[in-house]
Tab-separated table of C-alpha atoms and ligand atoms in Angstrom:
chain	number	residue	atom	x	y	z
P	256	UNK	CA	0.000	0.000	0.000
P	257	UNK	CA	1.171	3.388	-1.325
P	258	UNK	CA	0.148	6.801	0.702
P	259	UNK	CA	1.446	10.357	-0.727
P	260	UNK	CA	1.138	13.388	-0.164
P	261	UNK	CA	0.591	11.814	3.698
P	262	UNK	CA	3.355	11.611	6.161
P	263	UNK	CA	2.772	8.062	7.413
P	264	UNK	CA	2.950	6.727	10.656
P	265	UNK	CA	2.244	3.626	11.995
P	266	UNK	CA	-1.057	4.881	13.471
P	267	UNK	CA	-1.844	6.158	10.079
P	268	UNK	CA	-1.469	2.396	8.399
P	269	UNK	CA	-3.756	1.082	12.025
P	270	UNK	CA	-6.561	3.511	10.785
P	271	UNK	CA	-6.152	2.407	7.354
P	272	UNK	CA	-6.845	-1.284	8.529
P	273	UNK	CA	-9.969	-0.200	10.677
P	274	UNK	CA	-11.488	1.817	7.858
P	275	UNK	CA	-10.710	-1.493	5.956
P	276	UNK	CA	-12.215	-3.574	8.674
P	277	UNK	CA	-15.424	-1.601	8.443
P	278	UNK	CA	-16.608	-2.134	4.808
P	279	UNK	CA	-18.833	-4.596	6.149
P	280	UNK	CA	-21.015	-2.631	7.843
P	281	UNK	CA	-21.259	0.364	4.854
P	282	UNK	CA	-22.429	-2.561	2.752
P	283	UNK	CA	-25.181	-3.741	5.270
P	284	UNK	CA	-26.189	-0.088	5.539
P	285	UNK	CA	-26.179	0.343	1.616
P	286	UNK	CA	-28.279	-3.115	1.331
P	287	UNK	CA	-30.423	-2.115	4.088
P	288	UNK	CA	-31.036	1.484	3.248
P	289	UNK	CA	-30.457	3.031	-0.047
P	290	UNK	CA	-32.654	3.043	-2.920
P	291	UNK	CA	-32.291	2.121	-6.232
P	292	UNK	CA	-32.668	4.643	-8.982
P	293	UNK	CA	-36.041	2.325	-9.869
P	294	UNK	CA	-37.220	3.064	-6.450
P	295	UNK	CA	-36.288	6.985	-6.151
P	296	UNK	CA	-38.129	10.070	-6.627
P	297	UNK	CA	-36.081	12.222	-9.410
P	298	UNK	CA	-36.822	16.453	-9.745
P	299	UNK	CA	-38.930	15.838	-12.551
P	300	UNK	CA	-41.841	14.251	-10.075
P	301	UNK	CA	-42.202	17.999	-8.600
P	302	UNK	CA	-41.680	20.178	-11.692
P	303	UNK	CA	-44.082	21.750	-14.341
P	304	UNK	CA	-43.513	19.124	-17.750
P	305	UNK	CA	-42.602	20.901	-20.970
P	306	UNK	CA	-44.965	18.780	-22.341
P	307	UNK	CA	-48.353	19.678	-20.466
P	308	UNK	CA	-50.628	21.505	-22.632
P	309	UNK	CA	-51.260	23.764	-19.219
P	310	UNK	CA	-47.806	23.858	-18.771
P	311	UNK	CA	-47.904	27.934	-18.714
P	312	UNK	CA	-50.441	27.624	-16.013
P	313	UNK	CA	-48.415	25.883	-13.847
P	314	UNK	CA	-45.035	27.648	-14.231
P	315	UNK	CA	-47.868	31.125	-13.368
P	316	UNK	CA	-48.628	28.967	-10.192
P	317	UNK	CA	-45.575	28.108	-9.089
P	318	UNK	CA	-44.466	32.017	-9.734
P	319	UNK	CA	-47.511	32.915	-7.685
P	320	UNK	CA	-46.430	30.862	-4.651
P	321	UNK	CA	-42.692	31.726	-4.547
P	322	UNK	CA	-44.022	35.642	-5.134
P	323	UNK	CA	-43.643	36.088	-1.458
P	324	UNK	CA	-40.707	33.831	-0.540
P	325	UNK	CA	-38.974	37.269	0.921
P	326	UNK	CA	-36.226	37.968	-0.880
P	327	UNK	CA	-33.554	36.842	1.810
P	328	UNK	CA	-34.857	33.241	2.093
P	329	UNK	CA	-34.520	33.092	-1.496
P	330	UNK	CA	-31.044	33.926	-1.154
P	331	UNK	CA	-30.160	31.133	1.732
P	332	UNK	CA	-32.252	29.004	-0.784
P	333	UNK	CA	-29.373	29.755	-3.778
P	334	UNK	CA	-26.482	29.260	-1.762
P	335	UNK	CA	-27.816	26.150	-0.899
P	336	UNK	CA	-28.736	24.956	-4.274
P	337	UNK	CA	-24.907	25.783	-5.278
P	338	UNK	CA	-23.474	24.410	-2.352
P	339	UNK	CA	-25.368	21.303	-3.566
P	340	UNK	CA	-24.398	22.031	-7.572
P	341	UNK	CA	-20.832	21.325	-6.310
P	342	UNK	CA	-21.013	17.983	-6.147
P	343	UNK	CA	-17.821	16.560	-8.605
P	344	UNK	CA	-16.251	18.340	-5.741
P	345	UNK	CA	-18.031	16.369	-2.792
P	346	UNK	CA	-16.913	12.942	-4.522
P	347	UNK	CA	-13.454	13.678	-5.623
P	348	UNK	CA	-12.783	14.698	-1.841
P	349	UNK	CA	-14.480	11.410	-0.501
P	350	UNK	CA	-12.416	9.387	-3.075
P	351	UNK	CA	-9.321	11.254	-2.062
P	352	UNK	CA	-9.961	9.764	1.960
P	353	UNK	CA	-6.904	6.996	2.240
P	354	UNK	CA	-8.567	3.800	2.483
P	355	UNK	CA	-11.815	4.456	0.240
P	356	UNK	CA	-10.848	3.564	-3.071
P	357	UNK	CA	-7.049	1.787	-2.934
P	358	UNK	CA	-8.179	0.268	-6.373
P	359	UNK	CA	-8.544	3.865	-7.734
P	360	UNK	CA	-11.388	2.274	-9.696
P	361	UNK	CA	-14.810	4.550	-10.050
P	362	UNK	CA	-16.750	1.719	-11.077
P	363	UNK	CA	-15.166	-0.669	-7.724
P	364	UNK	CA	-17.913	-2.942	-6.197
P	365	UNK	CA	-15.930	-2.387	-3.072
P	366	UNK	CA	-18.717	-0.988	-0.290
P	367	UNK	CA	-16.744	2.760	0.360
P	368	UNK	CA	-16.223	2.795	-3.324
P	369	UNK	CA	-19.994	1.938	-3.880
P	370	UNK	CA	-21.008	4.102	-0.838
P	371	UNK	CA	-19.342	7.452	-2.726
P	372	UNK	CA	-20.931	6.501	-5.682
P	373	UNK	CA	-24.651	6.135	-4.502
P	374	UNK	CA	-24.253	8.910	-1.674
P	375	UNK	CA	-23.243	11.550	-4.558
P	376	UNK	CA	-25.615	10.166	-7.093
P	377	UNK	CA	-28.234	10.938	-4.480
P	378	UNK	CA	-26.948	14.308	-3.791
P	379	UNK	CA	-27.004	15.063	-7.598
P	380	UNK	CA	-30.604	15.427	-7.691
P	381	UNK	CA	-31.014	18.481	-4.913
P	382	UNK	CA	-29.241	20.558	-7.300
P	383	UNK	CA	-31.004	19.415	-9.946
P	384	UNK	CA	-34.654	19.815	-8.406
P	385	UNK	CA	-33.634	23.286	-7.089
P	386	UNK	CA	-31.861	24.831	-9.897
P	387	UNK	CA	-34.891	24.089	-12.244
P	388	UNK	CA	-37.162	25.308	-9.151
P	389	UNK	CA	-35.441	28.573	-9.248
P	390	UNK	CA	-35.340	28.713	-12.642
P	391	UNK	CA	-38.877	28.566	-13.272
P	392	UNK	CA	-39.448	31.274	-10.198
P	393	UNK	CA	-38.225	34.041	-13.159
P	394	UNK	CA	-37.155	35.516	-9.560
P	395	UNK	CA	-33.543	34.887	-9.779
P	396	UNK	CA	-30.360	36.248	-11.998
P	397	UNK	CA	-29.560	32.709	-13.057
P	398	UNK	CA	-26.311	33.534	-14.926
P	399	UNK	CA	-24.803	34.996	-12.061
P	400	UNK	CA	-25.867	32.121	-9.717
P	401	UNK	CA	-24.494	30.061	-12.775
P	402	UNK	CA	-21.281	32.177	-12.460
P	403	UNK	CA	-20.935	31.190	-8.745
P	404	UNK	CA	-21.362	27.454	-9.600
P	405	UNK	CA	-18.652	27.428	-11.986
P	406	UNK	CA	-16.603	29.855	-10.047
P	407	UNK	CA	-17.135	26.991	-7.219
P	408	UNK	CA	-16.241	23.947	-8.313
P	409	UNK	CA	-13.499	25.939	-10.504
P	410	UNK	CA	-11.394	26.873	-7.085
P	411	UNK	CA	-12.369	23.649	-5.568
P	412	UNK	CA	-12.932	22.785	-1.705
P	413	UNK	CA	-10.920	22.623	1.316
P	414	UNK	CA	-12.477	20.980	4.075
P	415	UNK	CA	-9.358	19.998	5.638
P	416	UNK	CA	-9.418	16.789	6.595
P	417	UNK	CA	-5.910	16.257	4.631
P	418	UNK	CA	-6.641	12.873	2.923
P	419	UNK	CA	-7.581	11.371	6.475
P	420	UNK	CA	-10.311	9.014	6.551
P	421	UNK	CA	-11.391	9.688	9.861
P	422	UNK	CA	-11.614	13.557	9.700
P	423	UNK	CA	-13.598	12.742	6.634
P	424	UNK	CA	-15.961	10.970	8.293
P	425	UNK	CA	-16.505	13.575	11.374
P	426	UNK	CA	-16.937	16.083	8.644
P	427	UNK	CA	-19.362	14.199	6.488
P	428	UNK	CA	-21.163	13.543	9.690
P	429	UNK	CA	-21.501	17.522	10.891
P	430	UNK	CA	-22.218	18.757	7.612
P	431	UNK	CA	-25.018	16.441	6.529
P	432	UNK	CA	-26.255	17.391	9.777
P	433	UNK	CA	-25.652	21.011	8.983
P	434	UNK	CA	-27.440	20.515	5.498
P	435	UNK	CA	-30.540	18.743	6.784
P	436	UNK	CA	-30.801	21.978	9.475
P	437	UNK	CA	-30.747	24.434	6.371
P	438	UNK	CA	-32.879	22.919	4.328
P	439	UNK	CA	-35.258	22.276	6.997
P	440	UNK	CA	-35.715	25.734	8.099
P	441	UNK	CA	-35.949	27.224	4.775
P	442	UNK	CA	-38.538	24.890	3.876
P	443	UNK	CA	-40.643	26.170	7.471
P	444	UNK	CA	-39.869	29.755	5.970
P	445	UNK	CA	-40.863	28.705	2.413
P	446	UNK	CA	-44.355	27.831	3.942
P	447	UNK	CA	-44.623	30.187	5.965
P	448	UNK	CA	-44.589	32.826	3.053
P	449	UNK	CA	-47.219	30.368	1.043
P	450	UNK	CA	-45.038	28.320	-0.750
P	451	UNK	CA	-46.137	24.934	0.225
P	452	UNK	CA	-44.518	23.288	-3.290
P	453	UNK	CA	-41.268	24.763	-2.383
P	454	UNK	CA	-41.532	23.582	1.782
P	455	UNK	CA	-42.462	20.000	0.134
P	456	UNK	CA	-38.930	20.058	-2.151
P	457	UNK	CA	-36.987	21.343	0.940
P	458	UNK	CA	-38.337	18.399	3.238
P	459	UNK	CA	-37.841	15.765	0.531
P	460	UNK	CA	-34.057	17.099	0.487
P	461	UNK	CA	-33.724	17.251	4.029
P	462	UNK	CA	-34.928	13.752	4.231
P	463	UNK	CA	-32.336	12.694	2.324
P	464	UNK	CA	-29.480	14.934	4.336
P	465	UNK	CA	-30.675	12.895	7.301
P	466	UNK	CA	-29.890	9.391	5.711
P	467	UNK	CA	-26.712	10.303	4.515
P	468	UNK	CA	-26.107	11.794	8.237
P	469	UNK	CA	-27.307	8.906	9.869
P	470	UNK	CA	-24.887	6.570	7.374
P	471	UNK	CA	-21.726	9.440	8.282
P	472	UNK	CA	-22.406	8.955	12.279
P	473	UNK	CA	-22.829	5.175	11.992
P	474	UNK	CA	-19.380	4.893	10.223
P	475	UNK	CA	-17.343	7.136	12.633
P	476	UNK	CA	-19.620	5.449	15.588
P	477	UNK	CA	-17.645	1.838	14.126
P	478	UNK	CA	-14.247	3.586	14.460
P	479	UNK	CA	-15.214	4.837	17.350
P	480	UNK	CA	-16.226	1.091	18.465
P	481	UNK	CA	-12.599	-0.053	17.114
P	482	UNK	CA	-10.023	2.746	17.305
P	483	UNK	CA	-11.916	4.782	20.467
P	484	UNK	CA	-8.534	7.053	20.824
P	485	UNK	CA	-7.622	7.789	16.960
P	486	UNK	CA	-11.806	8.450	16.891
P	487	UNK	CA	-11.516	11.214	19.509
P	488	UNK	CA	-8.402	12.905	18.171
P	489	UNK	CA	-10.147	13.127	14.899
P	490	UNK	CA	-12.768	14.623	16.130
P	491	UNK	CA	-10.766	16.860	18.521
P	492	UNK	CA	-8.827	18.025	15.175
P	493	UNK	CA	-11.607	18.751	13.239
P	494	UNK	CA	-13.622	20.775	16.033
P	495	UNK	CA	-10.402	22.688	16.313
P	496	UNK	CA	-10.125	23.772	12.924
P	497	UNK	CA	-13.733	24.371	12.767
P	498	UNK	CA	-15.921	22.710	10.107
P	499	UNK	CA	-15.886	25.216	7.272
P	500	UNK	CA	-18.823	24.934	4.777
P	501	UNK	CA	-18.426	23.367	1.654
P	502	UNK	CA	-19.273	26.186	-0.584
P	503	UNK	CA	-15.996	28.724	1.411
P	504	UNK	CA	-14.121	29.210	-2.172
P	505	UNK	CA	-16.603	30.145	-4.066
P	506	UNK	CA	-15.491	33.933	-4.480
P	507	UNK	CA	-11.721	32.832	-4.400
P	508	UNK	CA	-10.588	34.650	-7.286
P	509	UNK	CA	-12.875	37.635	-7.560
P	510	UNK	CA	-13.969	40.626	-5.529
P	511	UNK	CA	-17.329	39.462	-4.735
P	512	UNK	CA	-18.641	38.864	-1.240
P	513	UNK	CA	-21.145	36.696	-2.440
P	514	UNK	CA	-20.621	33.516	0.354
P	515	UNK	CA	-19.867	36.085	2.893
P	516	UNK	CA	-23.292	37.568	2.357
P	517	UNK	CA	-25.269	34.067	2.137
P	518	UNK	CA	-23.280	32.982	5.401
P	519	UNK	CA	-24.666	35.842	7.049
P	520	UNK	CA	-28.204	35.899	5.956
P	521	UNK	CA	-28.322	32.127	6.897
P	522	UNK	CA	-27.488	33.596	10.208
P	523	UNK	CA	-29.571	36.713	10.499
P	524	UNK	CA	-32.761	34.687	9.391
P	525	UNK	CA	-32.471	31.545	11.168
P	526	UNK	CA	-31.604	29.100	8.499
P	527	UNK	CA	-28.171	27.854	10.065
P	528	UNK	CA	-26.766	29.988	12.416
P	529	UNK	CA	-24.093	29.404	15.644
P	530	UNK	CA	-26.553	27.662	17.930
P	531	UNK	CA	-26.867	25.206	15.027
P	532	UNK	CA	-23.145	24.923	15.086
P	533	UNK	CA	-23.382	24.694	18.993
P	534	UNK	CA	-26.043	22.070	18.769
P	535	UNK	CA	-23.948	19.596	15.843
P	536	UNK	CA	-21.597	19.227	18.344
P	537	UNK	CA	-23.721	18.761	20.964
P	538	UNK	CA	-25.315	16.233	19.357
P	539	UNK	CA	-22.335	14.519	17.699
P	540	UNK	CA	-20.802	14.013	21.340
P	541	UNK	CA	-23.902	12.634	22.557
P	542	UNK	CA	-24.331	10.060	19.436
P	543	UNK	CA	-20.977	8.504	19.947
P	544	UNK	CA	-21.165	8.423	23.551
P	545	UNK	CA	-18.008	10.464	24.325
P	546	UNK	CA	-18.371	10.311	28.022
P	547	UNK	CA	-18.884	6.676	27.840
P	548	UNK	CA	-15.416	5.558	26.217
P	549	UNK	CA	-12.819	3.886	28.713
P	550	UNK	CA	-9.564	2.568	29.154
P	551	UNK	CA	-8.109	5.611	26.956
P	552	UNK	CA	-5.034	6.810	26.205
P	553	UNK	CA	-3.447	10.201	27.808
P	554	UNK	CA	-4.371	11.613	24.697
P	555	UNK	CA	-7.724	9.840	24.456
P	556	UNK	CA	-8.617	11.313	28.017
P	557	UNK	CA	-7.581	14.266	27.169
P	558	UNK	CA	-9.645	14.541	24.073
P	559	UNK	CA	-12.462	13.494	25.592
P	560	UNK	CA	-12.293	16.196	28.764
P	561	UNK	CA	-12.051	18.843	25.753
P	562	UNK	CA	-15.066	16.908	23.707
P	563	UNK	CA	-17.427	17.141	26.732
P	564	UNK	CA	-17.452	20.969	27.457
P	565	UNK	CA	-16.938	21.920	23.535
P	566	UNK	CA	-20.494	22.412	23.080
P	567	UNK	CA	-21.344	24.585	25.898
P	568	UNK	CA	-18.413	26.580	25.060
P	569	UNK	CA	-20.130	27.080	21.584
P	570	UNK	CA	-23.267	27.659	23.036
P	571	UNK	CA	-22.236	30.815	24.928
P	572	UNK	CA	-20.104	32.149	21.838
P	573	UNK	CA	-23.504	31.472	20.073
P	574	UNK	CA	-25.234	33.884	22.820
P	575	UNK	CA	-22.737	36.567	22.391
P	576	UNK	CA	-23.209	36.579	18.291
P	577	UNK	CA	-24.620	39.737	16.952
P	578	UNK	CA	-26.855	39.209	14.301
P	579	UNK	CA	-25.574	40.940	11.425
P	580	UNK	CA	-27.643	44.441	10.883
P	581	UNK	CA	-27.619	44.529	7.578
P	582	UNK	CA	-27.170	41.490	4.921
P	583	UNK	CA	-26.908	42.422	1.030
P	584	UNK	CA	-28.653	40.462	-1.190
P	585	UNK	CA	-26.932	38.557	-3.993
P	586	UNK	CA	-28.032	36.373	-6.966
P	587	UNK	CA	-31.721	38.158	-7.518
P	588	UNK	CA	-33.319	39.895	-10.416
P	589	UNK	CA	-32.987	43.621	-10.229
P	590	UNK	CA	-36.402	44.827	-9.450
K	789	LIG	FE1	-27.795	17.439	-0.683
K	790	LIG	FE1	-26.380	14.841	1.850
């Protein structure tokens, strides 16, 4: 087995055998859980058909409900749909993890290599169903949203787990948490403003957000199970550098504050702010059972003294956050 790019240690080889060691179970929960593309709903079954001889009619109703999405949840809404729309991204980072894909083979029948595969073709239809959604709304400037797409998966993402299996697998498990949040509480917001078509699409998605973080946190709970100390100091590494959202680089390059403004009307309205962050953690420590693991290392114990007061820490940051006062809004028609 070859690693670059990796200074290797023995540890680092031990983590490669327990990621190894775990296939088992990512093919029970692909078996057990996943659907086929047979057995899946695709964007088309909640989208106006060219086809329809009332197909004006319905594009006119679906304008009419998302007439009073306000403007700022329609923003959260875009930044999500091209957070999702960089998904080559999502799977060359996953197949980039040491230990997923030693056969470097994209059509492997290995479980990880299978599990990247149907996790990301899953993930390819949120894009889809939203970008088409917004389309049709005739409410959004869709080349510069289409700008930001390419400008995204053009500089690429960083989420810094730095080929590392196990920091892959703490971040996969936060931010499909994080996703399912954001596309929960738009949909409430959606709604609320009398777009029930559009709350429908956001559930669906977030539906699917909480599979995939269900399959994350039942992976990293195994390593957890096998390798409790090199599980904590992953986690304890990733917490430190803070899990940055996937779509961070997608103004690299330009002078646009476009993610800077979505990031803080996601905050200002609700949709994922830093009691969500606060509450991930929270959560993620409570899944895995921090306080329960025993017979640690120095390290381990260590780790897990930080793990167990991380979220209340974040909790009072979260109290002290000002909401911003004012958020500019990017990616809409000019009215
Ligand atoms: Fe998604
Ligand atoms: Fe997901």
């Amino acid at each position: 087995m070859t690693f670059k790019n990796l200074n290797i240690t023995m540890a680092f080889e031990e983590k490669i055998e327990v990621i190894l060691s775990i296939e088992q179970h990512v093919g029970q929960f692909i078996d057990g859980k996943m659907k086929d593309p047979e057995d899946s709903w695709q964007p088309s079954d909640f989208l106006p058909d060219f086809s329809d001889l009332d197909f004006v009619e319905k594009v006119k109703v679906l304008q009419e409900s998302i007439a009073n999405v306000p403007d700022s949840v329609l923003v959260s809404l875009i930044g999500n749909m091209i957070t999702e729309e960089a998904l080559p991204s999502y799977q060359t980072f996953f197949n980039l993890l040491e230990g997923i894909n030693d056969e470097r083979n994209v059509a492997s029948t290995r479980a990880w290599a299978r599990w990247s595969r149907l996790w990301t073709a899953e993930e390819n239809r949120h894009g889809d169903l939203l970008n088409k959604y917004l389309y049709l709304s005739g409410r959004v400037d869709m080349n510069a949203v289409e700008k930001s797409i390419q400008r995204l998966l053009h500089n690429g993402i960083d989420l810094q787990t730095m080929g590392d299996p196990y920091h892959g697998l703490v971040y996969t498990s936060f931010q499909e948490r994080a996703t399912k949040i954001s596309h929960v509480n738009t949909g409430k917001l959606a709604y609320k403003s009398g777009d029930a078509a559009l709350a429908k699409i956001c559930n669906i998605i977030a539906g699917e957000e909480a599979l995939h973080e269900k399959a994350y946190k039942f992976f990293m709970g195994k390593i957890f199970e096998s390798d409790p100390n090199g599980g904590l100091s992953a986690f304890v590494t990733m917490m430190k550098k803070k899990i940055v959202m996937p779509a961070s680089l997608m103004d690299l390059g330009t002078k646009k504050k476009q993610y800077l403004n979505y990031f803080n009307i996601t905050q200002k309205i609700g949709i994922y702010t830093s009691h969500d962050y606060a509450s991930i953690i929270d959560h993620l420590v409570k899944f895995w059972g921090i306080d329960q693991l025993r017979s640690l290392s120095d390290d381990g114990n260590r780790a897990q003294d930080f793990l167990l007061t991380l979220a209340d820490r974040y909790y009072r940051l979260a109290e002290r956050v000002q909401d911003p006062s004012e958020v500019q809004l990017v990616w809409l028609k000019k009215s």
